[in-house]
Amino acid sequence: MYVCSCFGITDQQVKDHAAAGACTPRQIASVTKAGTDCGSCVRTIQGLLGRGACPRRELLEKGDAAAVLAADPLSAAPLPERELAEAA
């Protein structure tokens, strides 16, 4: 099922990115662009992400931003590099 019609993002893609550590709609948007055009998919993305445990969020709450970046080295990369890395 398509979640984001603007960029052709499916619910499975959102779930895959969530399994890889994306915990918020903003993190999903930084990888897929979903939610950055008309915004009508943001609530659906929130629903797919749920309120489950998020290791990256827990590290941030503890003030350990370095561990968050170490857990996902692409999180500090500019968007085009992320997209290239995912395509590989």
CSV table of C-alpha atoms in Angstrom, one decimal:
chain,number,residue,atom,x,y,z
A,1,MET,CA,0.0,0.0,0.0
A,2,TYR,CA,1.3,3.5,-0.9
A,3,VAL,CA,1.7,5.7,2.1
A,4,CYS,CA,3.1,8.7,0.3
A,5,SER,CA,1.6,9.3,-3.2
A,6,CYS,CA,3.9,12.3,-3.8
A,7,PHE,CA,7.0,10.2,-3.7
A,8,GLY,CA,5.7,6.7,-4.2
A,9,ILE,CA,6.7,5.4,-0.7
A,10,THR,CA,5.0,2.2,0.5
A,11,ASP,CA,4.2,1.1,4.0
A,12,GLN,CA,6.8,-1.6,3.6
A,13,GLN,CA,9.5,0.9,2.9
A,14,VAL,CA,8.5,2.9,6.0
A,15,LYS,CA,8.6,-0.4,8.1
A,16,ASP,CA,12.0,-1.3,6.6
A,17,HIS,CA,13.4,2.1,7.5
A,18,ALA,CA,11.8,1.9,11.0
A,19,ALA,CA,13.5,-1.5,11.5
A,20,ALA,CA,16.8,0.1,10.5
A,21,GLY,CA,16.4,2.7,13.2
A,22,ALA,CA,14.2,5.5,11.9
A,23,CYS,CA,11.9,6.4,14.8
A,24,THR,CA,10.1,9.5,13.8
A,25,PRO,CA,8.3,10.8,10.7
A,26,ARG,CA,11.2,13.3,10.3
A,27,GLN,CA,13.7,10.6,10.2
A,28,ILE,CA,11.6,8.7,7.6
A,29,ALA,CA,11.4,12.0,5.6
A,30,SER,CA,15.1,12.5,5.6
A,31,VAL,CA,15.6,9.1,4.0
A,32,THR,CA,12.6,8.9,1.7
A,33,LYS,CA,11.2,12.4,1.4
A,34,ALA,CA,7.8,11.1,2.4
A,35,GLY,CA,5.8,13.8,4.2
A,36,THR,CA,7.9,16.7,2.8
A,37,ASP,CA,5.5,17.7,-0.1
A,38,CYS,CA,1.8,17.8,0.8
A,39,GLY,CA,2.2,16.3,4.2
A,40,SER,CA,-1.0,14.2,4.1
A,41,CYS,CA,1.0,11.0,4.8
A,42,VAL,CA,2.6,12.1,8.1
A,43,ARG,CA,-0.2,10.8,10.3
A,44,THR,CA,-0.1,7.4,8.5
A,45,ILE,CA,3.7,7.3,9.0
A,46,GLN,CA,3.2,8.1,12.6
A,47,GLY,CA,0.7,5.2,12.9
A,48,LEU,CA,3.1,2.8,11.2
A,49,LEU,CA,6.0,3.8,13.5
A,50,GLY,CA,3.8,3.4,16.6
A,51,ARG,CA,5.0,4.2,20.1
A,52,GLY,CA,7.5,1.3,20.3
A,53,ALA,CA,10.9,1.4,21.8
A,54,CYS,CA,13.4,3.4,19.8
A,55,PRO,CA,17.1,2.7,20.7
A,56,ARG,CA,18.2,5.9,19.0
A,57,ARG,CA,15.7,8.0,20.9
A,58,GLU,CA,16.7,6.4,24.2
A,59,LEU,CA,20.4,7.3,23.5
A,60,LEU,CA,19.4,10.9,22.7
A,61,GLU,CA,17.4,11.2,25.9
A,62,LYS,CA,20.5,10.1,27.8
A,63,GLY,CA,22.5,12.8,26.0
A,64,ASP,CA,24.6,10.3,24.1
A,65,ALA,CA,24.4,11.9,20.6
A,66,ALA,CA,27.8,10.3,19.6
A,67,ALA,CA,26.4,6.8,20.2
A,68,VAL,CA,23.4,7.7,18.0
A,69,LEU,CA,25.7,8.8,15.1
A,70,ALA,CA,27.8,5.7,15.7
A,71,ALA,CA,24.8,3.5,15.5
A,72,ASP,CA,23.8,5.0,12.1
A,73,PRO,CA,26.8,6.6,10.3
A,74,LEU,CA,24.5,7.7,7.5
A,75,SER,CA,22.5,9.9,9.8
A,76,ALA,CA,25.1,12.7,9.6
A,77,ALA,CA,25.5,12.3,5.8
A,78,PRO,CA,23.8,14.8,3.5
A,79,LEU,CA,20.6,13.5,1.9
A,80,PRO,CA,22.1,12.7,-1.6
A,81,GLU,CA,24.8,10.5,0.0
A,82,ARG,CA,22.1,8.7,2.0
A,83,GLU,CA,20.1,7.9,-1.0
A,84,LEU,CA,23.1,6.6,-2.9
A,85,ALA,CA,24.1,4.4,0.0
A,86,GLU,CA,20.5,3.0,0.2
A,87,ALA,CA,20.5,2.3,-3.5
A,88,ALA,CA,23.7,0.3,-3.3
